[in-house]
PDB file of C-alpha atoms in Angstrom:
ATOM      1  CA  UNK A   1       0.088   0.038  -0.023  1.00 54.00           C
ATOM      2  CA  UNK A   2       2.944   2.203   0.333  1.00 65.00           C
ATOM      3  CA  UNK A   3       4.017   1.692  -3.267  1.00 90.00           C
ATOM      4  CA  UNK A   4       4.313   4.417  -5.889  1.00 96.00           C
ATOM      5  CA  UNK A   5       4.201   2.891  -9.448  1.00 97.00           C
ATOM      6  CA  UNK A   6       5.781   4.886 -12.158  1.00 97.00           C
ATOM      7  CA  UNK A   7       5.856   4.502 -15.908  1.00 97.00           C
ATOM      8  CA  UNK A   8       7.286   4.398 -18.289  1.00 97.00           C
ATOM      9  CA  UNK A   9      10.809   3.232 -17.318  1.00 96.00           C
ATOM     10  CA  UNK A  10      12.319   5.253 -20.277  1.00 97.00           C
ATOM     11  CA  UNK A  11      11.097   7.826 -22.611  1.00 98.00           C
ATOM     12  CA  UNK A  12      12.572   9.285 -25.820  1.00 98.00           C
ATOM     13  CA  UNK A  13      11.022  12.527 -27.078  1.00 98.00           C
ATOM     14  CA  UNK A  14      12.005  14.932 -29.913  1.00 98.00           C
ATOM     15  CA  UNK A  15      13.019  18.429 -29.095  1.00 97.00           C
ATOM     16  CA  UNK A  16       9.866  20.451 -28.752  1.00 97.00           C
ATOM     17  CA  UNK A  17       7.683  17.716 -27.899  1.00 98.00           C
ATOM     18  CA  UNK A  18       5.699  16.867 -24.841  1.00 98.00           C
ATOM     19  CA  UNK A  19       7.058  14.373 -22.205  1.00 98.00           C
ATOM     20  CA  UNK A  20       4.599  12.552 -20.001  1.00 98.00           C
ATOM     21  CA  UNK A  21       5.477  10.522 -17.020  1.00 98.00           C
ATOM     22  CA  UNK A  22       2.742   8.778 -15.020  1.00 98.00           C
ATOM     23  CA  UNK A  23       2.503   7.712 -11.327  1.00 98.00           C
ATOM     24  CA  UNK A  24      -0.098   5.706  -9.529  1.00 98.00           C
ATOM     25  CA  UNK A  25      -0.529   5.246  -5.679  1.00 96.00           C
ATOM     26  CA  UNK A  26      -2.684   3.139  -3.313  1.00 94.00           C
ATOM     27  CA  UNK A  27      -2.341   4.892  -0.007  1.00 92.00           C
ATOM     28  CA  UNK A  28      -5.117   7.448   0.267  1.00 91.00           C
ATOM     29  CA  UNK A  29      -3.356   8.916   3.184  1.00 90.00           C
ATOM     30  CA  UNK A  30      -0.622  10.374   0.811  1.00 92.00           C
ATOM     31  CA  UNK A  31      -1.169  14.117   0.716  1.00 90.00           C
ATOM     32  CA  UNK A  32       2.070  15.614  -0.803  1.00 90.00           C
ATOM     33  CA  UNK A  33       3.218  14.520  -4.333  1.00 94.00           C
ATOM     34  CA  UNK A  34       6.451  15.888  -5.662  1.00 94.00           C
ATOM     35  CA  UNK A  35       8.562  15.409  -8.780  1.00 96.00           C
ATOM     36  CA  UNK A  36      12.329  15.374  -8.770  1.00 96.00           C
ATOM     37  CA  UNK A  37      14.784  15.614 -11.632  1.00 97.00           C
ATOM     38  CA  UNK A  38      18.180  13.976 -11.197  1.00 96.00           C
ATOM     39  CA  UNK A  39      21.094  14.446 -13.408  1.00 95.00           C
ATOM     40  CA  UNK A  40      24.095  11.773 -13.256  1.00 92.00           C
ATOM     41  CA  UNK A  41      26.379  12.388 -10.167  1.00 88.00           C
ATOM     42  CA  UNK A  42      23.854  14.805  -8.508  1.00 91.00           C
ATOM     43  CA  UNK A  43      21.207  14.722  -5.929  1.00 93.00           C
ATOM     44  CA  UNK A  44      17.516  14.748  -6.904  1.00 95.00           C
ATOM     45  CA  UNK A  45      16.278  18.419  -7.434  1.00 94.00           C
ATOM     46  CA  UNK A  46      12.682  19.332  -6.483  1.00 92.00           C
ATOM     47  CA  UNK A  47      10.892  20.209  -9.750  1.00 94.00           C
ATOM     48  CA  UNK A  48       7.325  20.926  -8.670  1.00 93.00           C
ATOM     49  CA  UNK A  49       4.962  19.495  -6.181  1.00 92.00           C
ATOM     50  CA  UNK A  50       1.216  19.272  -5.611  1.00 92.00           C
ATOM     51  CA  UNK A  51      -1.236  18.639  -2.756  1.00 90.00           C
ATOM     52  CA  UNK A  52      -4.455  16.512  -3.540  1.00 89.00           C
ATOM     53  CA  UNK A  53      -6.822  19.546  -3.070  1.00 90.00           C
ATOM     54  CA  UNK A  54      -5.868  20.809  -6.560  1.00 92.00           C
ATOM     55  CA  UNK A  55      -6.232  19.042  -9.881  1.00 94.00           C
ATOM     56  CA  UNK A  56      -3.312  20.860 -11.694  1.00 96.00           C
ATOM     57  CA  UNK A  57      -0.268  22.862 -10.917  1.00 95.00           C
ATOM     58  CA  UNK A  58       1.999  24.564 -13.607  1.00 96.00           C
ATOM     59  CA  UNK A  59       5.419  26.046 -13.193  1.00 94.00           C
ATOM     60  CA  UNK A  60       7.049  27.153 -16.325  1.00 96.00           C
ATOM     61  CA  UNK A  61       7.186  24.227 -18.798  1.00 97.00           C
ATOM     62  CA  UNK A  62       6.380  21.717 -16.117  1.00 97.00           C
ATOM     63  CA  UNK A  63       2.858  20.748 -15.190  1.00 97.00           C
ATOM     64  CA  UNK A  64       1.520  18.213 -12.598  1.00 96.00           C
ATOM     65  CA  UNK A  65      -1.830  16.803 -13.227  1.00 96.00           C
ATOM     66  CA  UNK A  66      -3.594  15.102 -10.244  1.00 96.00           C
ATOM     67  CA  UNK A  67      -6.584  12.769 -10.545  1.00 95.00           C
ATOM     68  CA  UNK A  68      -7.629  12.095  -6.828  1.00 93.00           C
ATOM     69  CA  UNK A  69     -10.306   9.530  -7.664  1.00 94.00           C
ATOM     70  CA  UNK A  70      -8.160   7.529  -9.895  1.00 95.00           C
ATOM     71  CA  UNK A  71      -5.120   7.813  -7.559  1.00 95.00           C
ATOM     72  CA  UNK A  72      -2.870   8.912 -10.429  1.00 97.00           C
ATOM     73  CA  UNK A  73      -0.820  11.875 -11.052  1.00 97.00           C
ATOM     74  CA  UNK A  74       1.500  12.853 -14.050  1.00 98.00           C
ATOM     75  CA  UNK A  75       4.262  15.233 -15.026  1.00 98.00           C
ATOM     76  CA  UNK A  76       3.996  16.976 -18.281  1.00 98.00           C
ATOM     77  CA  UNK A  77       7.039  18.651 -19.748  1.00 98.00           C
ATOM     78  CA  UNK A  78       6.089  21.040 -22.553  1.00 98.00           C
ATOM     79  CA  UNK A  79       8.437  22.105 -25.347  1.00 98.00           C
ATOM     80  CA  UNK A  80      11.135  19.315 -24.100  1.00 98.00           C
ATOM     81  CA  UNK A  81      14.612  20.318 -24.535  1.00 98.00           C
ATOM     82  CA  UNK A  82      17.847  18.219 -24.733  1.00 97.00           C
ATOM     83  CA  UNK A  83      18.707  19.885 -21.265  1.00 97.00           C
ATOM     84  CA  UNK A  84      15.746  18.197 -19.821  1.00 98.00           C
ATOM     85  CA  UNK A  85      17.369  14.764 -20.429  1.00 98.00           C
ATOM     86  CA  UNK A  86      17.492  13.319 -16.890  1.00 97.00           C
ATOM     87  CA  UNK A  87      15.971  10.863 -14.630  1.00 97.00           C
ATOM     88  CA  UNK A  88      12.718  11.944 -13.223  1.00 98.00           C
ATOM     89  CA  UNK A  89      11.139  10.462 -10.026  1.00 97.00           C
ATOM     90  CA  UNK A  90       7.813  10.830  -8.507  1.00 97.00           C
ATOM     91  CA  UNK A  91       7.169  10.635  -4.903  1.00 95.00           C
ATOM     92  CA  UNK A  92       4.463  10.623  -2.199  1.00 93.00           C
ATOM     93  CA  UNK A  93       4.304  11.199   1.495  1.00 90.00           C
ATOM     94  CA  UNK A  94       1.724  11.692   4.236  1.00 86.00           C
ATOM     95  CA  UNK A  95       2.002  14.604   6.571  1.00 74.00           C
ATOM     96  CA  UNK A  96       3.111  16.944   3.800  1.00 67.00           C
ATOM     97  CA  UNK A  97       6.823  17.558   2.879  1.00 62.00           C
ATOM     98  CA  UNK A  98       7.863  17.159   6.561  1.00 67.00           C
ATOM     99  CA  UNK A  99       7.534  13.304   6.289  1.00 76.00           C
ATOM    100  CA  UNK A 100       9.687  10.639   4.560  1.00 82.00           C
ATOM    101  CA  UNK A 101       9.234  10.118   0.843  1.00 88.00           C
ATOM    102  CA  UNK A 102       8.087   6.931  -1.008  1.00 92.00           C
ATOM    103  CA  UNK A 103       9.626   7.257  -4.441  1.00 94.00           C
ATOM    104  CA  UNK A 104       8.603   5.720  -7.742  1.00 96.00           C
ATOM    105  CA  UNK A 105      11.035   3.721  -9.713  1.00 96.00           C
ATOM    106  CA  UNK A 106      12.184   6.478 -11.995  1.00 97.00           C
ATOM    107  CA  UNK A 107      11.924   7.479 -15.589  1.00 98.00           C
ATOM    108  CA  UNK A 108      14.995   8.123 -17.850  1.00 97.00           C
ATOM    109  CA  UNK A 109      13.978  10.816 -20.072  1.00 98.00           C
ATOM    110  CA  UNK A 110      16.000  11.496 -23.514  1.00 98.00           C
ATOM    111  CA  UNK A 111      15.203  14.489 -25.481  1.00 98.00           C
ATOM    112  CA  UNK A 112      16.634  14.148 -28.942  1.00 97.00           C
ATOM    113  CA  UNK A 113      18.095  17.371 -30.544  1.00 94.00           C
TER     114      UNK A 113
ATOM    115  CA  UNK B   1      15.084  26.024  -0.666  1.00 69.00           C
ATOM    116  CA  UNK B   2      17.475  24.896   1.945  1.00 80.00           C
ATOM    117  CA  UNK B   3      21.237  24.602   1.105  1.00 90.00           C
ATOM    118  CA  UNK B   4      22.505  21.199   1.888  1.00 95.00           C
ATOM    119  CA  UNK B   5      26.077  19.986   1.819  1.00 96.00           C
ATOM    120  CA  UNK B   6      27.499  16.532   2.298  1.00 98.00           C
ATOM    121  CA  UNK B   7      30.938  15.304   2.897  1.00 97.00           C
ATOM    122  CA  UNK B   8      32.725  13.322   1.592  1.00 97.00           C
ATOM    123  CA  UNK B   9      31.294  13.571  -2.103  1.00 97.00           C
ATOM    124  CA  UNK B  10      32.753  10.348  -2.981  1.00 97.00           C
ATOM    125  CA  UNK B  11      34.764   7.655  -1.332  1.00 97.00           C
ATOM    126  CA  UNK B  12      36.286   4.190  -2.214  1.00 98.00           C
ATOM    127  CA  UNK B  13      36.472   2.007   0.837  1.00 97.00           C
ATOM    128  CA  UNK B  14      37.792  -1.474   1.608  1.00 97.00           C
ATOM    129  CA  UNK B  15      35.321  -4.154   2.721  1.00 97.00           C
ATOM    130  CA  UNK B  16      34.944  -4.517   6.483  1.00 97.00           C
ATOM    131  CA  UNK B  17      35.675  -0.758   7.095  1.00 97.00           C
ATOM    132  CA  UNK B  18      33.298   1.907   8.260  1.00 98.00           C
ATOM    133  CA  UNK B  19      32.620   5.594   6.686  1.00 98.00           C
ATOM    134  CA  UNK B  20      31.010   8.418   8.270  1.00 98.00           C
ATOM    135  CA  UNK B  21      28.907  10.732   6.072  1.00 98.00           C
ATOM    136  CA  UNK B  22      28.188  14.175   7.113  1.00 98.00           C
ATOM    137  CA  UNK B  23      25.201  16.335   6.294  1.00 97.00           C
ATOM    138  CA  UNK B  24      25.223  20.055   6.979  1.00 97.00           C
ATOM    139  CA  UNK B  25      22.138  22.343   6.400  1.00 95.00           C
ATOM    140  CA  UNK B  26      22.202  26.142   6.111  1.00 93.00           C
ATOM    141  CA  UNK B  27      19.096  26.604   8.394  1.00 90.00           C
ATOM    142  CA  UNK B  28      17.766  24.819  11.540  1.00 91.00           C
ATOM    143  CA  UNK B  29      15.409  21.852  10.738  1.00 89.00           C
ATOM    144  CA  UNK B  30      13.706  19.506  12.988  1.00 86.00           C
ATOM    145  CA  UNK B  31      13.769  16.306  10.797  1.00 87.00           C
ATOM    146  CA  UNK B  32      16.459  15.038   8.515  1.00 93.00           C
ATOM    147  CA  UNK B  33      16.185  12.019   6.284  1.00 94.00           C
ATOM    148  CA  UNK B  34      18.640   9.594   5.107  1.00 97.00           C
ATOM    149  CA  UNK B  35      18.287   7.810   1.787  1.00 96.00           C
ATOM    150  CA  UNK B  36      20.163   5.262  -0.063  1.00 97.00           C
ATOM    151  CA  UNK B  37      20.256   5.021  -4.025  1.00 96.00           C
ATOM    152  CA  UNK B  38      21.793   1.840  -5.338  1.00 94.00           C
ATOM    153  CA  UNK B  39      23.210   2.173  -8.872  1.00 89.00           C
ATOM    154  CA  UNK B  40      20.587   2.825 -11.337  1.00 89.00           C
ATOM    155  CA  UNK B  41      17.892   2.520  -8.887  1.00 92.00           C
ATOM    156  CA  UNK B  42      15.448   4.621  -7.010  1.00 94.00           C
ATOM    157  CA  UNK B  43      15.702   6.195  -3.465  1.00 94.00           C
ATOM    158  CA  UNK B  44      14.928   4.078  -0.369  1.00 94.00           C
ATOM    159  CA  UNK B  45      14.660   5.718   2.918  1.00 94.00           C
ATOM    160  CA  UNK B  46      17.199   4.515   5.559  1.00 96.00           C
ATOM    161  CA  UNK B  47      16.049   6.385   8.559  1.00 95.00           C
ATOM    162  CA  UNK B  48      14.598   9.585   9.919  1.00 92.00           C
ATOM    163  CA  UNK B  49      16.682  11.584  12.396  1.00 92.00           C
ATOM    164  CA  UNK B  50      15.172  14.117  14.786  1.00 86.00           C
ATOM    165  CA  UNK B  51      17.239  16.239  16.943  1.00 83.00           C
ATOM    166  CA  UNK B  52      17.488  14.999  20.573  1.00 81.00           C
ATOM    167  CA  UNK B  53      16.027  11.644  20.029  1.00 83.00           C
ATOM    168  CA  UNK B  54      17.028   8.293  18.510  1.00 87.00           C
ATOM    169  CA  UNK B  55      16.654   7.810  14.742  1.00 92.00           C
ATOM    170  CA  UNK B  56      13.805   5.829  13.392  1.00 93.00           C
ATOM    171  CA  UNK B  57      14.919   3.197  11.039  1.00 95.00           C
ATOM    172  CA  UNK B  58      12.855   1.648   8.093  1.00 94.00           C
ATOM    173  CA  UNK B  59      12.427  -2.104   7.683  1.00 93.00           C
ATOM    174  CA  UNK B  60      15.663  -3.763   6.387  1.00 94.00           C
ATOM    175  CA  UNK B  61      17.942  -1.086   8.133  1.00 96.00           C
ATOM    176  CA  UNK B  62      19.364  -1.428  11.488  1.00 96.00           C
ATOM    177  CA  UNK B  63      21.233   0.875  13.761  1.00 96.00           C
ATOM    178  CA  UNK B  64      24.181  -1.418  14.231  1.00 97.00           C
ATOM    179  CA  UNK B  65      24.751  -1.138  10.435  1.00 97.00           C
ATOM    180  CA  UNK B  66      23.725   2.532   9.980  1.00 97.00           C
ATOM    181  CA  UNK B  67      24.271   4.478  13.085  1.00 96.00           C
ATOM    182  CA  UNK B  68      23.064   8.005  12.901  1.00 96.00           C
ATOM    183  CA  UNK B  69      23.942  11.097  14.969  1.00 93.00           C
ATOM    184  CA  UNK B  70      21.830  14.283  15.241  1.00 93.00           C
ATOM    185  CA  UNK B  71      23.695  16.575  17.666  1.00 91.00           C
ATOM    186  CA  UNK B  72      21.898  19.790  16.699  1.00 92.00           C
ATOM    187  CA  UNK B  73      19.438  21.235  14.299  1.00 92.00           C
ATOM    188  CA  UNK B  74      21.896  21.730  11.261  1.00 94.00           C
ATOM    189  CA  UNK B  75      23.811  18.686  11.276  1.00 95.00           C
ATOM    190  CA  UNK B  76      23.638  14.924  11.090  1.00 96.00           C
ATOM    191  CA  UNK B  77      25.959  11.955  10.485  1.00 96.00           C
ATOM    192  CA  UNK B  78      25.396   8.498   8.953  1.00 98.00           C
ATOM    193  CA  UNK B  79      27.908   5.843   9.359  1.00 98.00           C
ATOM    194  CA  UNK B  80      28.064   2.846   7.177  1.00 98.00           C
ATOM    195  CA  UNK B  81      29.575   0.087   9.232  1.00 98.00           C
ATOM    196  CA  UNK B  82      31.492  -3.106   8.475  1.00 97.00           C
ATOM    197  CA  UNK B  83      30.951  -2.412   4.713  1.00 97.00           C
ATOM    198  CA  UNK B  84      30.506  -5.039   1.924  1.00 97.00           C
ATOM    199  CA  UNK B  85      30.490  -4.480  -1.815  1.00 96.00           C
ATOM    200  CA  UNK B  86      26.526  -4.432  -1.404  1.00 95.00           C
ATOM    201  CA  UNK B  87      26.752  -0.998   0.328  1.00 97.00           C
ATOM    202  CA  UNK B  88      28.089   0.541  -2.755  1.00 96.00           C
ATOM    203  CA  UNK B  89      25.464   3.246  -3.291  1.00 97.00           C
ATOM    204  CA  UNK B  90      24.819   6.854  -3.207  1.00 97.00           C
ATOM    205  CA  UNK B  91      23.818   8.169   0.200  1.00 98.00           C
ATOM    206  CA  UNK B  92      21.685  11.111   0.427  1.00 97.00           C
ATOM    207  CA  UNK B  93      20.293  13.476   3.148  1.00 97.00           C
ATOM    208  CA  UNK B  94      17.297  15.524   2.765  1.00 94.00           C
ATOM    209  CA  UNK B  95      15.385  18.117   4.773  1.00 91.00           C
ATOM    210  CA  UNK B  96      12.221  19.969   4.595  1.00 82.00           C
ATOM    211  CA  UNK B  97      12.951  23.458   3.233  1.00 74.00           C
ATOM    212  CA  UNK B  98      11.442  26.759   4.665  1.00 66.00           C
ATOM    213  CA  UNK B  99       8.777  26.767   1.908  1.00 65.00           C
ATOM    214  CA  UNK B 100       6.753  23.784   0.459  1.00 66.00           C
ATOM    215  CA  UNK B 101       9.156  21.169  -0.440  1.00 79.00           C
ATOM    216  CA  UNK B 102      11.736  18.530   0.716  1.00 85.00           C
ATOM    217  CA  UNK B 103      15.258  19.137  -0.672  1.00 91.00           C
ATOM    218  CA  UNK B 104      18.224  16.770  -1.097  1.00 94.00           C
ATOM    219  CA  UNK B 105      21.824  17.107  -0.681  1.00 95.00           C
ATOM    220  CA  UNK B 106      24.304  16.303  -3.448  1.00 96.00           C
ATOM    221  CA  UNK B 107      24.962  12.900  -2.140  1.00 97.00           C
ATOM    222  CA  UNK B 108      27.900  10.840  -1.246  1.00 97.00           C
ATOM    223  CA  UNK B 109      28.939   8.219  -3.781  1.00 97.00           C
ATOM    224  CA  UNK B 110      30.290   5.120  -2.018  1.00 97.00           C
ATOM    225  CA  UNK B 111      32.222   2.386  -3.622  1.00 97.00           C
ATOM    226  CA  UNK B 112      33.345  -0.721  -1.484  1.00 97.00           C
ATOM    227  CA  UNK B 113      35.961  -2.885  -2.835  1.00 96.00           C
TER     228      UNK B 113
END
């Protein structure tokens, strides 16, 4: 019940395209859903996060869509750029950002020039 | 966001030895988290460290193997004891930042030979 399932495992997108990564969860007590971007040799960097009381949050080219009834959330990267090539992790926690995170398995995104 | 530093950034250690990893934050935080990221894998929580109390360990992680200290509100250490090649991973600390989010340090890349 604590798992967060992420798909796809890898994704290849052309420059300028839309990258979409999906996550699903079972634990309805989760109330904080962040996305992280990780480059090789670096720690995960917080991209954007959402709480379940909103259905969408946008920051620049990054948008989280949240479907509470389906227990799913997704990351959309608009106008994808080669510099976006990285591994993306979804995560979830109970008790907001102050609690430990349960991570998805990660998606390796490659944006072709 | 919080500024987090870790020392060492990387190390190569021999089997049977121990390594202590330091995590320093630029602001006072109540809770600090230690994660492990095995090569090519997602992040797994090792333990949660509150200042002034014993760390809380996740299933599969024990204090004898991963002792943690939390002497004040800006600092923590994680020791990887009696290392084996299976301990080769990236070790990351994270904290809740002053705004809505949980932030990670750059990680310590450990190789055990």
